[in-house]
Amino acid sequence: MADPATTVGEPWGPSEVPTTALLTDHYELTMLRAAFQSGTADRRCVFELFPRKLPDGRRYGVVAGVGRALRALSHFRFDDESRQFLLDRGIVDQQTADWLADFRFSGQIWGYAEGEMFFPGSPLMVVESTFAEAVLLETVLLSIYNHDSAIASAASRMTAVADGRPCLEMGARRTQELSAVAAARAAYIAGFDGTSSLEAGRRYGVPTIGTAAHAFTLLHDNERDAFTAQIAALGEDTTLLVDTYDVDEAVRTAVELTGGKIGSVRLDSGDLPVQAKHVRSLLDSLGAIHTKIIVTSDLDEWQIAALSGAPVDGYGVGTALVTGSGHPTCGFVYKMVARATSDEPDAPMIHVAKKSASKATIGGRKYAVRSYDSRGVADAEVIGIDKEPTVESGRDLLVPLVTDGEIVGREPLAAARERHRKAFAELPLAASKMSRGEPVLETVFV
Amino acid sequence: MADPATTVGEPWGPSEVPTTALLTDHYELTMLRAAFQSGTADRRCVFELFPRKLPDGRRYGVVAGVGRALRALSHFRFDDESRQFLLDRGIVDQQTADWLADFRFSGQIWGYAEGEMFFPGSPLMVVESTFAEAVLLETVLLSIYNHDSAIASAASRMTAVADGRPCLEMGARRTQELSAVAAARAAYIAGFDGTSSLEAGRRYGVPTIGTAAHAFTLLHDNERDAFTAQIAALGEDTTLLVDTYDVDEAVRTAVELTGGKIGSVRLDSGDLPVQAKHVRSLLDSLGAIHTKIIVTSDLDEWQIAALSGAPVDGYGVGTALVTGSGHPTCGFVYKMVARATSDEPDAPMIHVAKKSASKATIGGRKYAVRSYDSRGVADAEVIGIDKEPTVESGRDLLVPLVTDGEIVGREPLAAARERHRKAFAELPLAASKMSRGEPVLETVFV
């Protein structure tokens, strides 16, 4: 219920995020407070972050957000302002606030590495620590994983069907301004070649791309003036947007101004397969046989598939990518799966699980292996409960991310991108089907 | 195309956003550079931010993000690091970088106030300045408006159908960690009473809510221990989650432990209308007639409607809210609609518009009035081109947000929330229908 004592302040807080600790749900803090009350806060626990299922019809998912989550963890501190806020609102008592002042996660985290594939029930993250430490991380870990993996999962389908043609991320304007930066990063992991987002370039080193919008043509007295200005500033290798007025005339002007050397032309409207074929013929007839054609109008994986037979050299994808192509969140959950029977440090662990039929959880600490058939093609997601599963051929999926509170899972973004490429290549061929279907790997609990 | 010279760096940039200037698409900067080249950068222009249409079936939209956009504008500076990044990547030349060093938006912005309703073609923001200044703002303005208005539009349908029962925002874990904070703010504007997001509480003063998750019950040796701990820490007025094991037994325990004074019980699974009726009967039979029932399992506006006849005292909404209930972005665009005929400061303005059939824009500076019928009910969105429309009864929708570069549109969040309440009350009754339909107001261009 709304707290009637709360006054609603100015919407002009800082744009900085000095700590990630308040990117947390209220109830994590009240649970902490109540656990101190009952003396259970220090019970050893295992929490697991996992998908109950894939979105309907999807055949695999792609893990993204690991690097961002580790960074968020390293900034997860309850500074003076945060603690004062929690005390002022009556969310925590003084004892809890004092404990928070010294809080640093000191436990263990294993997880699927970034860029890896996932399936229903894959234990994407296994967090082992006290209840107090593990419960606080729930919201921020889920936020990052649910968003970034939704984008990477959609992006991977797009790059799969693009089949080697470059995919370019251009969706910043269609999603929250910082989600845009995270989305560009996730898309890059899943095989996109560049992004329109400058902040994704600065922060993560993703290659950035872009030349001009319709406004640039409209600014000038005629299209020829606009093209001339753009070529003078950006060179003949630039991409000219040719659909502001008449496409044929624009293409002729572009070729004429560069002696046939214009780098690319971009189509942003109309019937793209037909347009692309027509423009290719026109370019070729004018001698501009090396000029590329980029298309960018409301593309998604099905549109990309529909363009596979058209003479297109690159796809710019916006809305569909940054909204997860129909599935903007993964529905990952973070559940307690085991706990110690008492508060003693060496108390034995028992499985725990909520019993509601529709949201049942499988208790116990998980281990995960992707098993291969005799040809080296992935054939199952094998999840061991309380023990490592043994398979004839396969590889472990859980890697150490945090050891005794120290972050050990950092890696360059390029490593995640390369992992995605390899992990996709291992999947059965049905993984790249656009039709709706079952997950390409069955999850087997052993 | 991907820039092959770019090295992909560490994914460990700062969590701070010292400037919002790079939350911008690459092509805004290359257009700026080319406009300097052709001498058109200083042409006076009018840009307009508007929806081409509402999402299919929606009857109105709600403007949100105005306050956040003004804040982003106040932090929109190209600091040394940003300019060096742009130079290093070859995105801008030295002349452009030098101009960016001094950049402060110095023009005029009018817009729909926050919390206001919108319809197809509503000119949500009118930006008047030089091309150079206006073009740079495109991406960050669209990002903020497209996200925040999508959430507010979904939230408004939920609070409309909840018809006075409190709605609580609990979706932080299902969306990017900072989108979550913006979503909580947007939902509050559209009538939600609280949020689970602590950062939304700290940053925007939104009331925060929450008590405990299933993990808290699972942590304890039995449910009674968990409830006892929670009541001891948070008081008898707390909300107990009663569906971890057996709902009836949990309700009996909750009543017994508090002598019937337990504040609320929460149901998070199962057939909620049936469960709510059963639990209400049980509570009443046990004498707990003041205990409230909160429901929280995958609710959306249709589920809330389906629960309207059930004895429910509050709705917790997560995924559907933060993903815009099927429409995670608004599809707002930012287009040049007028420009000066030359670079002279007093050159006359002409209409401009892209001509592609599927994405046509109506040229000219817009004015907007919501007109009323004789009973004071809104009956049309009247948009004047180049002049204020005259109506018998109505009110102006465009208010000054920025005057000569100075931000004048700041207001407390409570003002936007109150505006939403009033503007919704003015709409025809069909606005609160859940069935798919046409916008409840027609947009008339005059």
Tab-separated table of N, CA and C in Angstrom, chain B residues 167-235:
chain	number	residue	atom	x	y	z
B	167	CYS	N	-3.348	0.490	-7.357
B	167	CYS	CA	-2.464	-0.273	-8.235
B	167	CYS	C	-1.020	-0.028	-7.804
B	168	LEU	N	-0.254	-1.089	-7.720
B	168	LEU	CA	1.112	-1.008	-7.220
B	168	LEU	C	2.069	-1.534	-8.279
B	169	GLU	N	3.107	-0.774	-8.566
B	169	GLU	CA	4.069	-1.116	-9.620
B	169	GLU	C	5.153	-2.015	-9.039
B	170	MET	N	5.299	-3.223	-9.581
B	170	MET	CA	6.269	-4.197	-9.058
B	170	MET	C	7.097	-4.827	-10.167
B	171	GLY	N	7.344	-4.075	-11.235
B	171	GLY	CA	7.958	-4.702	-12.409
B	171	GLY	C	9.452	-4.513	-12.568
B	172	ALA	N	10.123	-3.940	-11.569
B	172	ALA	CA	11.538	-3.582	-11.752
B	172	ALA	C	12.359	-4.744	-12.296
B	173	ARG	N	12.119	-5.934	-11.798
B	173	ARG	CA	12.954	-7.082	-12.188
B	173	ARG	C	12.753	-7.514	-13.625
B	174	ARG	N	11.700	-7.030	-14.282
B	174	ARG	CA	11.398	-7.481	-15.629
B	174	ARG	C	11.788	-6.486	-16.713
B	175	THR	N	12.501	-5.434	-16.335
B	175	THR	CA	12.943	-4.459	-17.333
B	175	THR	C	14.324	-3.956	-16.938
B	176	GLN	N	15.011	-3.329	-17.871
B	176	GLN	CA	16.372	-2.845	-17.607
B	176	GLN	C	16.383	-2.023	-16.316
B	177	GLU	N	17.468	-2.077	-15.573
B	177	GLU	CA	17.492	-1.557	-14.208
B	177	GLU	C	17.177	-0.068	-14.095
B	178	LEU	N	17.494	0.720	-15.113
B	178	LEU	CA	17.164	2.149	-15.030
B	178	LEU	C	15.855	2.464	-15.740
B	179	SER	N	15.460	1.646	-16.698
B	179	SER	CA	14.099	1.732	-17.229
B	179	SER	C	13.100	1.501	-16.104
B	180	ALA	N	13.462	0.620	-15.183
B	180	ALA	CA	12.579	0.311	-14.067
B	180	ALA	C	12.257	1.569	-13.268
B	181	VAL	N	13.269	2.399	-13.063
B	181	VAL	CA	13.087	3.622	-12.271
B	181	VAL	C	12.186	4.599	-13.036
B	182	ALA	N	12.438	4.717	-14.331
B	182	ALA	CA	11.605	5.593	-15.167
B	182	ALA	C	10.179	5.056	-15.262
B	183	ALA	N	10.046	3.742	-15.313
B	183	ALA	CA	8.715	3.137	-15.416
B	183	ALA	C	7.898	3.402	-14.157
B	184	ALA	N	8.546	3.309	-13.010
B	184	ALA	CA	7.839	3.571	-11.750
B	184	ALA	C	7.327	5.010	-11.710
B	185	ARG	N	8.152	5.911	-12.205
B	185	ARG	CA	7.765	7.326	-12.260
B	185	ARG	C	6.571	7.527	-13.203
B	186	ALA	N	6.638	6.902	-14.388
B	186	ALA	CA	5.556	7.053	-15.375
B	186	ALA	C	4.253	6.453	-14.847
B	187	ALA	N	4.364	5.303	-14.192
B	187	ALA	CA	3.158	4.648	-13.658
B	187	ALA	C	2.524	5.507	-12.565
B	188	TYR	N	3.359	6.143	-11.772
B	188	TYR	CA	2.842	7.012	-10.707
B	188	TYR	C	2.070	8.188	-11.303
B	189	ILE	N	2.600	8.756	-12.363
B	189	ILE	CA	1.884	9.838	-13.052
B	189	ILE	C	0.504	9.365	-13.496
B	190	ALA	N	0.447	8.121	-14.000
B	190	ALA	CA	-0.810	7.600	-14.542
B	190	ALA	C	-1.684	6.943	-13.481
B	191	GLY	N	-1.440	7.256	-12.213
B	191	GLY	CA	-2.379	6.869	-11.176
B	191	GLY	C	-1.994	5.693	-10.302
B	192	PHE	N	-0.838	5.062	-10.557
B	192	PHE	CA	-0.395	4.022	-9.636
B	192	PHE	C	-0.094	4.659	-8.277
B	193	ASP	N	-0.249	3.864	-7.194
B	193	ASP	CA	-0.109	4.426	-5.859
B	193	ASP	C	1.251	4.198	-5.236
B	194	GLY	N	2.011	3.259	-5.794
B	194	GLY	CA	3.309	2.977	-5.196
B	194	GLY	C	4.122	2.120	-6.128
B	195	THR	N	5.374	1.908	-5.739
B	195	THR	CA	6.303	1.107	-6.553
B	195	THR	C	7.180	0.278	-5.634
B	196	SER	N	7.658	-0.841	-6.168
B	196	SER	CA	8.638	-1.633	-5.426
B	196	SER	C	10.039	-1.046	-5.536
B	197	SER	N	10.266	-0.129	-6.471
B	197	SER	CA	11.620	0.355	-6.772
B	197	SER	C	12.104	1.389	-5.770
B	198	LEU	N	13.132	1.031	-5.017
B	198	LEU	CA	13.664	1.967	-4.031
B	198	LEU	C	14.265	3.193	-4.698
B	199	GLU	N	14.922	3.021	-5.838
B	199	GLU	CA	15.536	4.171	-6.501
B	199	GLU	C	14.463	5.154	-6.978
B	200	ALA	N	13.309	4.657	-7.390
B	200	ALA	CA	12.215	5.567	-7.764
B	200	ALA	C	11.729	6.347	-6.548
B	201	GLY	N	11.815	5.714	-5.387
B	201	GLY	CA	11.472	6.424	-4.154
B	201	GLY	C	12.486	7.502	-3.847
B	202	ARG	N	13.759	7.137	-3.929
B	202	ARG	CA	14.807	8.106	-3.594
B	202	ARG	C	14.864	9.241	-4.603
B	203	ARG	N	14.809	8.888	-5.905
B	203	ARG	CA	15.056	9.890	-6.928
B	203	ARG	C	13.844	10.777	-7.188
B	204	TYR	N	12.654	10.165	-7.171
B	204	TYR	CA	11.446	10.903	-7.570
B	204	TYR	C	10.415	11.053	-6.455
B	205	GLY	N	10.674	10.457	-5.318
B	205	GLY	CA	9.718	10.578	-4.223
B	205	GLY	C	8.470	9.731	-4.380
B	206	VAL	N	8.496	8.755	-5.281
B	206	VAL	CA	7.344	7.866	-5.411
B	206	VAL	C	7.257	6.996	-4.153
B	207	PRO	N	6.062	6.825	-3.578
B	207	PRO	CA	5.947	5.952	-2.402
B	207	PRO	C	6.383	4.528	-2.743
B	208	THR	N	7.151	3.896	-1.876
B	208	THR	CA	7.606	2.525	-2.139
B	208	THR	C	6.882	1.542	-1.238
B	209	ILE	N	6.713	0.334	-1.756
B	209	ILE	CA	5.939	-0.677	-1.043
B	209	ILE	C	6.622	-2.039	-1.171
B	210	GLY	N	6.318	-2.930	-0.229
B	210	GLY	CA	6.842	-4.293	-0.287
B	210	GLY	C	6.997	-4.866	1.097
B	211	THR	N	6.884	-6.178	1.207
B	211	THR	CA	7.069	-6.817	2.513
B	211	THR	C	7.956	-8.050	2.408
B	212	ALA	N	7.486	-9.106	1.700
B	212	ALA	CA	8.285	-10.340	1.668
B	212	ALA	C	7.938	-11.184	0.456
B	213	ALA	N	8.908	-12.024	0.068
B	213	ALA	CA	8.756	-12.958	-1.049
B	213	ALA	C	8.695	-14.384	-0.502
B	214	HIS	N	8.481	-15.328	-1.396
B	214	HIS	CA	8.436	-16.726	-0.968
B	214	HIS	C	9.730	-17.166	-0.299
B	215	ALA	N	10.849	-16.583	-0.747
B	215	ALA	CA	12.138	-16.983	-0.182
B	215	ALA	C	12.156	-16.792	1.330
B	216	PHE	N	11.454	-15.772	1.806
B	216	PHE	CA	11.486	-15.514	3.245
B	216	PHE	C	10.807	-16.650	4.019
B	217	THR	N	9.715	-17.143	3.471
B	217	THR	CA	9.048	-18.282	4.114
B	217	THR	C	9.927	-19.524	4.032
B	218	LEU	N	10.518	-19.739	2.856
B	218	LEU	CA	11.357	-20.932	2.654
B	218	LEU	C	12.610	-20.917	3.531
B	219	LEU	N	13.043	-19.727	3.904
B	219	LEU	CA	14.235	-19.594	4.743
B	219	LEU	C	14.012	-20.188	6.137
B	220	HIS	N	12.759	-20.140	6.566
B	220	HIS	CA	12.470	-20.554	7.946
B	220	HIS	C	12.054	-22.020	8.013
B	221	ASP	N	12.106	-22.568	9.230
B	221	ASP	CA	11.820	-23.996	9.382
B	221	ASP	C	10.351	-24.289	9.099
B	222	ASN	N	9.503	-23.307	9.300
B	222	ASN	CA	8.095	-23.464	8.925
B	222	ASN	C	7.487	-22.079	8.722
B	223	GLU	N	6.285	-22.074	8.158
B	223	GLU	CA	5.626	-20.823	7.804
B	223	GLU	C	5.337	-19.963	9.042
B	224	ARG	N	4.985	-20.637	10.129
B	224	ARG	CA	4.660	-19.900	11.359
B	224	ARG	C	5.866	-19.093	11.840
B	225	ASP	N	7.042	-19.690	11.788
B	225	ASP	CA	8.257	-18.963	12.186
B	225	ASP	C	8.479	-17.740	11.297
B	226	ALA	N	8.249	-17.931	10.001
B	226	ALA	CA	8.460	-16.831	9.064
B	226	ALA	C	7.478	-15.688	9.335
B	227	PHE	N	6.221	-16.039	9.504
B	227	PHE	CA	5.211	-15.004	9.762
B	227	PHE	C	5.487	-14.297	11.084
B	228	THR	N	5.867	-15.066	12.082
B	228	THR	CA	6.161	-14.474	13.394
B	228	THR	C	7.294	-13.456	13.274
B	229	ALA	N	8.332	-13.827	12.518
B	229	ALA	CA	9.479	-12.918	12.336
B	229	ALA	C	9.047	-11.658	11.587
B	230	GLN	N	8.265	-11.844	10.554
B	230	GLN	CA	7.851	-10.680	9.760
B	230	GLN	C	6.978	-9.729	10.575
B	231	ILE	N	6.055	-10.292	11.331
B	231	ILE	CA	5.166	-9.453	12.141
B	231	ILE	C	5.971	-8.731	13.226
B	232	ALA	N	6.945	-9.433	13.805
B	232	ALA	CA	7.772	-8.804	14.848
B	232	ALA	C	8.556	-7.626	14.267
B	233	ALA	N	9.032	-7.769	13.027
B	233	ALA	CA	9.866	-6.716	12.431
B	233	ALA	C	9.027	-5.606	11.826
B	234	LEU	N	7.936	-5.949	11.165
B	234	LEU	CA	7.209	-4.964	10.359
B	234	LEU	C	5.845	-4.595	10.933
B	235	GLY	N	5.420	-5.260	12.002
B	235	GLY	CA	4.153	-4.913	12.642
B	235	GLY	C	2.980	-5.728	12.118
